[in-house]
JSON list of C-alpha atoms in Angstrom, two decimals:
[
{"chain": "W", "resi": 1, "resn": "MET", "atom": "CA", "xyz": [12.91, 16.69, 19.11]},
{"chain": "W", "resi": 2, "resn": "MET", "atom": "CA", "xyz": [12.05, 14.29, 16.27]},
{"chain": "W", "resi": 3, "resn": "LYS", "atom": "CA", "xyz": [9.63, 16.82, 14.79]},
{"chain": "W", "resi": 4, "resn": "ILE", "atom": "CA", "xyz": [12.36, 19.45, 14.72]},
{"chain": "W", "resi": 5, "resn": "LYS", "atom": "CA", "xyz": [14.75, 17.03, 12.96]},
{"chain": "W", "resi": 6, "resn": "PHE", "atom": "CA", "xyz": [12.02, 16.03, 10.51]},
{"chain": "W", "resi": 7, "resn": "TYR", "atom": "CA", "xyz": [11.11, 19.60, 9.64]},
{"chain": "W", "resi": 8, "resn": "SER", "atom": "CA", "xyz": [14.79, 20.54, 9.37]},
{"chain": "W", "resi": 9, "resn": "THR", "atom": "CA", "xyz": [15.32, 17.73, 6.88]},
{"chain": "W", "resi": 10, "resn": "ILE", "atom": "CA", "xyz": [12.32, 18.81, 4.80]},
{"chain": "W", "resi": 11, "resn": "VAL", "atom": "CA", "xyz": [13.43, 22.44, 4.80]},
{"chain": "W", "resi": 12, "resn": "LEU", "atom": "CA", "xyz": [16.94, 21.41, 3.71]},
{"chain": "W", "resi": 13, "resn": "LEU", "atom": "CA", "xyz": [15.56, 19.26, 0.90]},
{"chain": "W", "resi": 14, "resn": "LEU", "atom": "CA", "xyz": [13.29, 22.02, -0.36]},
{"chain": "W", "resi": 15, "resn": "ALA", "atom": "CA", "xyz": [16.00, 24.66, -0.13]},
{"chain": "W", "resi": 16, "resn": "ALA", "atom": "CA", "xyz": [18.51, 22.45, -1.92]},
{"chain": "W", "resi": 17, "resn": "CYS", "atom": "CA", "xyz": [15.96, 21.69, -4.61]},
{"chain": "W", "resi": 18, "resn": "CYS", "atom": "CA", "xyz": [15.24, 25.38, -5.17]},
{"chain": "W", "resi": 19, "resn": "ILE", "atom": "CA", "xyz": [18.95, 26.22, -5.27]},
{"chain": "W", "resi": 20, "resn": "THR", "atom": "CA", "xyz": [19.63, 23.39, -7.71]},
{"chain": "W", "resi": 21, "resn": "MET", "atom": "CA", "xyz": [16.75, 24.46, -9.95]},
{"chain": "W", "resi": 22, "resn": "ALA", "atom": "CA", "xyz": [17.94, 28.05, -9.94]},
{"chain": "W", "resi": 23, "resn": "GLN", "atom": "CA", "xyz": [21.50, 27.02, -10.77]},
{"chain": "W", "resi": 24, "resn": "HIS", "atom": "CA", "xyz": [20.61, 24.64, -13.59]},
{"chain": "W", "resi": 25, "resn": "LYS", "atom": "CA", "xyz": [17.48, 26.45, -14.83]},
{"chain": "W", "resi": 26, "resn": "SER", "atom": "CA", "xyz": [16.13, 23.10, -15.93]},
{"chain": "W", "resi": 27, "resn": "LYS", "atom": "CA", "xyz": [15.12, 19.83, -14.39]},
{"chain": "W", "resi": 28, "resn": "LEU", "atom": "CA", "xyz": [15.35, 16.26, -15.48]},
{"chain": "W", "resi": 29, "resn": "LYS", "atom": "CA", "xyz": [13.24, 15.33, -18.47]},
{"chain": "W", "resi": 30, "resn": "PRO", "atom": "CA", "xyz": [11.92, 12.09, -19.95]},
{"chain": "W", "resi": 31, "resn": "GLY", "atom": "CA", "xyz": [14.51, 10.52, -22.24]},
{"chain": "W", "resi": 32, "resn": "GLU", "atom": "CA", "xyz": [17.45, 11.80, -20.20]},
{"chain": "W", "resi": 33, "resn": "LEU", "atom": "CA", "xyz": [19.78, 9.48, -18.35]},
{"chain": "W", "resi": 34, "resn": "SER", "atom": "CA", "xyz": [18.98, 9.42, -14.65]},
{"chain": "W", "resi": 35, "resn": "PRO", "atom": "CA", "xyz": [21.69, 10.46, -12.23]},
{"chain": "W", "resi": 36, "resn": "ASP", "atom": "CA", "xyz": [23.11, 7.55, -10.25]},
{"chain": "W", "resi": 37, "resn": "PHE", "atom": "CA", "xyz": [22.83, 7.00, -6.51]},
{"chain": "W", "resi": 38, "resn": "LYS", "atom": "CA", "xyz": [24.70, 5.08, -3.84]},
{"chain": "W", "resi": 39, "resn": "TYR", "atom": "CA", "xyz": [22.47, 4.26, -0.89]},
{"chain": "W", "resi": 40, "resn": "GLU", "atom": "CA", "xyz": [22.51, 1.58, 1.80]},
{"chain": "W", "resi": 41, "resn": "ASP", "atom": "CA", "xyz": [20.02, -1.20, 2.30]},
{"chain": "W", "resi": 42, "resn": "SER", "atom": "CA", "xyz": [18.89, -2.41, 5.72]},
{"chain": "W", "resi": 43, "resn": "LYS", "atom": "CA", "xyz": [22.03, -4.55, 6.10]},
{"chain": "W", "resi": 44, "resn": "GLY", "atom": "CA", "xyz": [24.39, -1.68, 5.26]},
{"chain": "W", "resi": 45, "resn": "LYS", "atom": "CA", "xyz": [25.21, -2.89, 1.72]},
{"chain": "W", "resi": 46, "resn": "VAL", "atom": "CA", "xyz": [25.57, -0.01, -0.73]},
{"chain": "W", "resi": 47, "resn": "HIS", "atom": "CA", "xyz": [23.56, -0.22, -3.95]},
{"chain": "W", "resi": 48, "resn": "SER", "atom": "CA", "xyz": [23.66, 1.97, -7.02]},
{"chain": "W", "resi": 49, "resn": "LEU", "atom": "CA", "xyz": [21.21, 2.63, -9.81]},
{"chain": "W", "resi": 50, "resn": "SER", "atom": "CA", "xyz": [23.79, 1.52, -12.36]},
{"chain": "W", "resi": 51, "resn": "GLU", "atom": "CA", "xyz": [23.70, -2.05, -10.99]},
{"chain": "W", "resi": 52, "resn": "LEU", "atom": "CA", "xyz": [20.06, -2.28, -12.09]},
{"chain": "W", "resi": 53, "resn": "ARG", "atom": "CA", "xyz": [20.80, -1.70, -15.80]},
{"chain": "W", "resi": 54, "resn": "GLY", "atom": "CA", "xyz": [18.95, -4.16, -17.99]},
{"chain": "W", "resi": 55, "resn": "LYS", "atom": "CA", "xyz": [15.75, -3.81, -15.96]},
{"chain": "W", "resi": 56, "resn": "TYR", "atom": "CA", "xyz": [13.07, -1.19, -15.82]},
{"chain": "W", "resi": 57, "resn": "VAL", "atom": "CA", "xyz": [13.27, 0.59, -12.46]},
{"chain": "W", "resi": 58, "resn": "LEU", "atom": "CA", "xyz": [10.29, 1.86, -10.52]},
{"chain": "W", "resi": 59, "resn": "ILE", "atom": "CA", "xyz": [11.38, 4.12, -7.67]},
{"chain": "W", "resi": 60, "resn": "ASP", "atom": "CA", "xyz": [9.23, 4.99, -4.68]},
{"chain": "W", "resi": 61, "resn": "PHE", "atom": "CA", "xyz": [10.43, 7.98, -2.64]},
{"chain": "W", "resi": 62, "resn": "TRP", "atom": "CA", "xyz": [8.80, 7.55, 0.77]},
{"chain": "W", "resi": 63, "resn": "ALA", "atom": "CA", "xyz": [9.25, 7.73, 4.56]},
{"chain": "W", "resi": 64, "resn": "SER", "atom": "CA", "xyz": [8.01, 5.67, 7.49]},
{"chain": "W", "resi": 65, "resn": "TYR", "atom": "CA", "xyz": [6.23, 8.68, 9.03]},
{"chain": "W", "resi": 66, "resn": "CYS", "atom": "CA", "xyz": [4.28, 9.45, 5.83]},
{"chain": "W", "resi": 67, "resn": "GLN", "atom": "CA", "xyz": [0.68, 8.24, 6.11]},
{"chain": "W", "resi": 68, "resn": "PRO", "atom": "CA", "xyz": [-0.08, 8.45, 2.35]},
{"chain": "W", "resi": 69, "resn": "CYS", "atom": "CA", "xyz": [3.13, 6.46, 1.72]},
{"chain": "W", "resi": 70, "resn": "LYS", "atom": "CA", "xyz": [2.03, 3.74, 4.12]},
{"chain": "W", "resi": 71, "resn": "GLU", "atom": "CA", "xyz": [-1.44, 3.64, 2.55]},
{"chain": "W", "resi": 72, "resn": "GLU", "atom": "CA", "xyz": [0.15, 2.86, -0.84]},
{"chain": "W", "resi": 73, "resn": "LEU", "atom": "CA", "xyz": [2.28, -0.03, 0.44]},
{"chain": "W", "resi": 74, "resn": "PRO", "atom": "CA", "xyz": [-0.37, -2.78, -0.01]},
{"chain": "W", "resi": 75, "resn": "CYS", "atom": "CA", "xyz": [-0.77, -1.77, -3.67]},
{"chain": "W", "resi": 76, "resn": "TRP", "atom": "CA", "xyz": [3.03, -1.50, -4.05]},
{"chain": "W", "resi": 77, "resn": "LYS", "atom": "CA", "xyz": [3.36, -5.06, -2.76]},
{"chain": "W", "resi": 78, "resn": "GLU", "atom": "CA", "xyz": [0.66, -6.24, -5.16]},
{"chain": "W", "resi": 79, "resn": "LEU", "atom": "CA", "xyz": [2.51, -4.69, -8.11]},
{"chain": "W", "resi": 80, "resn": "ILE", "atom": "CA", "xyz": [5.68, -6.50, -7.03]},
{"chain": "W", "resi": 81, "resn": "ARG", "atom": "CA", "xyz": [3.76, -9.80, -6.95]},
{"chain": "W", "resi": 82, "resn": "LYS", "atom": "CA", "xyz": [2.19, -9.18, -10.38]},
{"chain": "W", "resi": 83, "resn": "PHE", "atom": "CA", "xyz": [5.52, -8.34, -12.02]},
{"chain": "W", "resi": 84, "resn": "LYS", "atom": "CA", "xyz": [7.73, -10.78, -10.12]},
{"chain": "W", "resi": 85, "resn": "LYS", "atom": "CA", "xyz": [8.77, -12.62, -13.30]},
{"chain": "W", "resi": 86, "resn": "GLU", "atom": "CA", "xyz": [9.35, -9.45, -15.31]},
{"chain": "W", "resi": 87, "resn": "LYS", "atom": "CA", "xyz": [12.50, -7.38, -15.62]},
{"chain": "W", "resi": 88, "resn": "ILE", "atom": "CA", "xyz": [11.32, -4.61, -13.32]},
{"chain": "W", "resi": 89, "resn": "ALA", "atom": "CA", "xyz": [13.27, -3.58, -10.23]},
{"chain": "W", "resi": 90, "resn": "PHE", "atom": "CA", "xyz": [11.09, -2.10, -7.50]},
{"chain": "W", "resi": 91, "resn": "VAL", "atom": "CA", "xyz": [13.16, 0.29, -5.39]},
{"chain": "W", "resi": 92, "resn": "THR", "atom": "CA", "xyz": [12.11, 2.24, -2.33]},
{"chain": "W", "resi": 93, "resn": "ILE", "atom": "CA", "xyz": [14.25, 5.20, -1.32]},
{"chain": "W", "resi": 94, "resn": "SER", "atom": "CA", "xyz": [13.46, 6.42, 2.16]},
{"chain": "W", "resi": 95, "resn": "ILE", "atom": "CA", "xyz": [14.02, 9.99, 3.21]},
{"chain": "W", "resi": 96, "resn": "ASP", "atom": "CA", "xyz": [13.57, 9.03, 6.86]},
{"chain": "W", "resi": 97, "resn": "TYR", "atom": "CA", "xyz": [15.71, 10.98, 9.27]},
{"chain": "W", "resi": 98, "resn": "SER", "atom": "CA", "xyz": [15.76, 8.05, 11.68]},
{"chain": "W", "resi": 99, "resn": "ARG", "atom": "CA", "xyz": [17.34, 4.85, 10.40]},
{"chain": "W", "resi": 100, "resn": "GLU", "atom": "CA", "xyz": [15.73, 3.03, 13.34]},
{"chain": "W", "resi": 101, "resn": "ASP", "atom": "CA", "xyz": [12.22, 4.16, 12.34]},
{"chain": "W", "resi": 102, "resn": "TRP", "atom": "CA", "xyz": [12.91, 3.08, 8.75]},
{"chain": "W", "resi": 103, "resn": "LEU", "atom": "CA", "xyz": [14.19, -0.33, 9.84]},
{"chain": "W", "resi": 104, "resn": "GLU", "atom": "CA", "xyz": [11.13, -0.81, 12.06]},
{"chain": "W", "resi": 105, "resn": "ALA", "atom": "CA", "xyz": [8.82, 0.07, 9.15]},
{"chain": "W", "resi": 106, "resn": "LEU", "atom": "CA", "xyz": [10.62, -2.40, 6.86]},
{"chain": "W", "resi": 107, "resn": "LYS", "atom": "CA", "xyz": [10.29, -5.12, 9.48]},
{"chain": "W", "resi": 108, "resn": "LYS", "atom": "CA", "xyz": [6.58, -4.41, 9.92]},
{"chain": "W", "resi": 109, "resn": "GLU", "atom": "CA", "xyz": [5.75, -4.07, 6.21]},
{"chain": "W", "resi": 110, "resn": "LYS", "atom": "CA", "xyz": [7.93, -6.95, 4.92]},
{"chain": "W", "resi": 111, "resn": "LEU", "atom": "CA", "xyz": [8.66, -5.15, 1.66]},
{"chain": "W", "resi": 112, "resn": "GLU", "atom": "CA", "xyz": [10.12, -7.36, -1.07]},
{"chain": "W", "resi": 113, "resn": "SER", "atom": "CA", "xyz": [11.62, -4.48, -3.01]},
{"chain": "W", "resi": 114, "resn": "LEU", "atom": "CA", "xyz": [15.15, -3.14, -2.92]},
{"chain": "W", "resi": 115, "resn": "ASN", "atom": "CA", "xyz": [14.81, -0.87, 0.12]},
{"chain": "W", "resi": 116, "resn": "LEU", "atom": "CA", "xyz": [17.32, 1.93, 0.49]},
{"chain": "W", "resi": 117, "resn": "ILE", "atom": "CA", "xyz": [17.72, 4.97, 2.73]},
{"chain": "W", "resi": 118, "resn": "ILE", "atom": "CA", "xyz": [19.39, 8.27, 1.99]},
{"chain": "W", "resi": 119, "resn": "ASP", "atom": "CA", "xyz": [20.33, 8.53, 5.66]},
{"chain": "W", "resi": 120, "resn": "ASN", "atom": "CA", "xyz": [20.91, 12.28, 5.17]},
{"chain": "W", "resi": 121, "resn": "LYS", "atom": "CA", "xyz": [24.41, 11.56, 3.84]},
{"chain": "W", "resi": 122, "resn": "ASP", "atom": "CA", "xyz": [23.90, 12.27, 0.15]},
{"chain": "W", "resi": 123, "resn": "ILE", "atom": "CA", "xyz": [20.64, 13.85, -0.89]},
{"chain": "W", "resi": 124, "resn": "SER", "atom": "CA", "xyz": [21.79, 14.73, -4.43]},
{"chain": "W", "resi": 125, "resn": "PHE", "atom": "CA", "xyz": [19.57, 12.08, -6.08]},
{"chain": "W", "resi": 126, "resn": "VAL", "atom": "CA", "xyz": [16.49, 13.37, -4.26]},
{"chain": "W", "resi": 127, "resn": "ILE", "atom": "CA", "xyz": [17.46, 16.92, -5.15]},
{"chain": "W", "resi": 128, "resn": "ALA", "atom": "CA", "xyz": [17.99, 16.01, -8.81]},
{"chain": "W", "resi": 129, "resn": "TYR", "atom": "CA", "xyz": [14.42, 14.75, -8.95]},
{"chain": "W", "resi": 130, "resn": "CYS", "atom": "CA", "xyz": [13.26, 17.77, -6.93]},
{"chain": "W", "resi": 131, "resn": "VAL", "atom": "CA", "xyz": [11.24, 15.56, -4.60]},
{"chain": "W", "resi": 132, "resn": "GLU", "atom": "CA", "xyz": [9.07, 18.03, -2.74]},
{"chain": "W", "resi": 133, "resn": "THR", "atom": "CA", "xyz": [6.29, 15.69, -1.66]},
{"chain": "W", "resi": 134, "resn": "ILE", "atom": "CA", "xyz": [6.05, 12.00, -0.92]},
{"chain": "W", "resi": 135, "resn": "PRO", "atom": "CA", "xyz": [5.10, 9.46, -1.95]},
{"chain": "W", "resi": 136, "resn": "ARG", "atom": "CA", "xyz": [6.62, 10.10, -5.36]},
{"chain": "W", "resi": 137, "resn": "TYR", "atom": "CA", "xyz": [7.15, 7.50, -8.07]},
{"chain": "W", "resi": 138, "resn": "VAL", "atom": "CA", "xyz": [9.61, 7.58, -10.97]},
{"chain": "W", "resi": 139, "resn": "LEU", "atom": "CA", "xyz": [9.97, 5.08, -13.82]},
{"chain": "W", "resi": 140, "resn": "LEU", "atom": "CA", "xyz": [13.24, 4.44, -15.66]},
{"chain": "W", "resi": 141, "resn": "ASP", "atom": "CA", "xyz": [13.92, 2.27, -18.69]},
{"chain": "W", "resi": 142, "resn": "LYS", "atom": "CA", "xyz": [16.44, -0.58, -18.98]},
{"chain": "W", "resi": 143, "resn": "GLU", "atom": "CA", "xyz": [19.22, 1.86, -19.86]},
{"chain": "W", "resi": 144, "resn": "GLY", "atom": "CA", "xyz": [18.54, 4.13, -16.88]},
{"chain": "W", "resi": 145, "resn": "LYS", "atom": "CA", "xyz": [16.75, 6.78, -18.92]},
{"chain": "W", "resi": 146, "resn": "ILE", "atom": "CA", "xyz": [13.73, 8.53, -17.48]},
{"chain": "W", "resi": 147, "resn": "ILE", "atom": "CA", "xyz": [10.37, 7.36, -18.79]},
{"chain": "W", "resi": 148, "resn": "ASN", "atom": "CA", "xyz": [8.08, 9.11, -16.31]},
{"chain": "W", "resi": 149, "resn": "LEU", "atom": "CA", "xyz": [9.03, 11.60, -13.59]},
{"chain": "W", "resi": 150, "resn": "TYR", "atom": "CA", "xyz": [5.59, 11.57, -11.97]},
{"chain": "W", "resi": 151, "resn": "MET", "atom": "CA", "xyz": [4.13, 8.09, -12.12]},
{"chain": "W", "resi": 152, "resn": "PRO", "atom": "CA", "xyz": [0.66, 7.57, -10.69]},
{"chain": "W", "resi": 153, "resn": "ARG", "atom": "CA", "xyz": [0.40, 5.99, -7.27]},
{"chain": "W", "resi": 154, "resn": "PRO", "atom": "CA", "xyz": [0.25, 2.18, -7.10]},
{"chain": "W", "resi": 155, "resn": "SER", "atom": "CA", "xyz": [-3.42, 2.43, -6.06]},
{"chain": "W", "resi": 156, "resn": "ASP", "atom": "CA", "xyz": [-4.21, 4.23, -9.32]},
{"chain": "W", "resi": 157, "resn": "PRO", "atom": "CA", "xyz": [-5.16, 1.76, -12.11]},
{"chain": "W", "resi": 158, "resn": "GLN", "atom": "CA", "xyz": [-3.04, 3.86, -14.49]},
{"chain": "W", "resi": 159, "resn": "MET", "atom": "CA", "xyz": [0.12, 2.62, -12.74]},
{"chain": "W", "resi": 160, "resn": "LEU", "atom": "CA", "xyz": [-0.76, -0.98, -13.62]},
{"chain": "W", "resi": 161, "resn": "LYS", "atom": "CA", "xyz": [-1.57, -0.05, -17.21]},
{"chain": "W", "resi": 162, "resn": "ILE", "atom": "CA", "xyz": [1.74, 1.76, -17.65]},
{"chain": "W", "resi": 163, "resn": "LEU", "atom": "CA", "xyz": [3.72, -1.17, -16.26]},
{"chain": "W", "resi": 164, "resn": "GLN", "atom": "CA", "xyz": [1.78, -3.66, -18.40]},
{"chain": "W", "resi": 165, "resn": "SER", "atom": "CA", "xyz": [2.64, -1.60, -21.49]},
{"chain": "W", "resi": 166, "resn": "LEU", "atom": "CA", "xyz": [6.38, -2.04, -20.93]},
{"chain": "W", "resi": 167, "resn": "LYS", "atom": "CA", "xyz": [8.26, -4.63, -22.94]},
{"chain": "W", "resi": 168, "resn": "CYS", "atom": "CA", "xyz": [9.91, -6.12, -19.92]},
{"chain": "W", "resi": 169, "resn": "SER", "atom": "CA", "xyz": [9.52, -9.89, -20.24]},
{"chain": "W", "resi": 170, "resn": "SER", "atom": "CA", "xyz": [12.46, -11.96, -19.08]}
]
């Protein structure tokens, strides 16, 4: 049953992405203002992208069932430790179908980022970024403008170099 729900969610995301792309005939580009989101954290508090203005924002689209996503988490945590004193917000946005699975993964992984879930209520942010595969990383500047739509994975040394090049000191 879970596999059917999972595949249904993926098909819906891909279909919505294709429809959106066809309607707009363009996708987001570096330099453009990112669309906002309103997603819940593990305690049910709603967060938005706009509340993170003044910080660079590194977004990780992921899911608890995604093996490559889980393999990147140790490097994600290391980046958070390295940039703890910098003005960078690390945000995970889960596309998990099951809130319970997501909560269990958060408990197990002890992620120190802002961890949010789309909870299949509003997938417009994921559609805007046309997230077709996960993990997927996006970098925004302090004003919420897109710097990089396809950041390297945290395990790639390029990710560290890009973050070190930012002028993000407190």
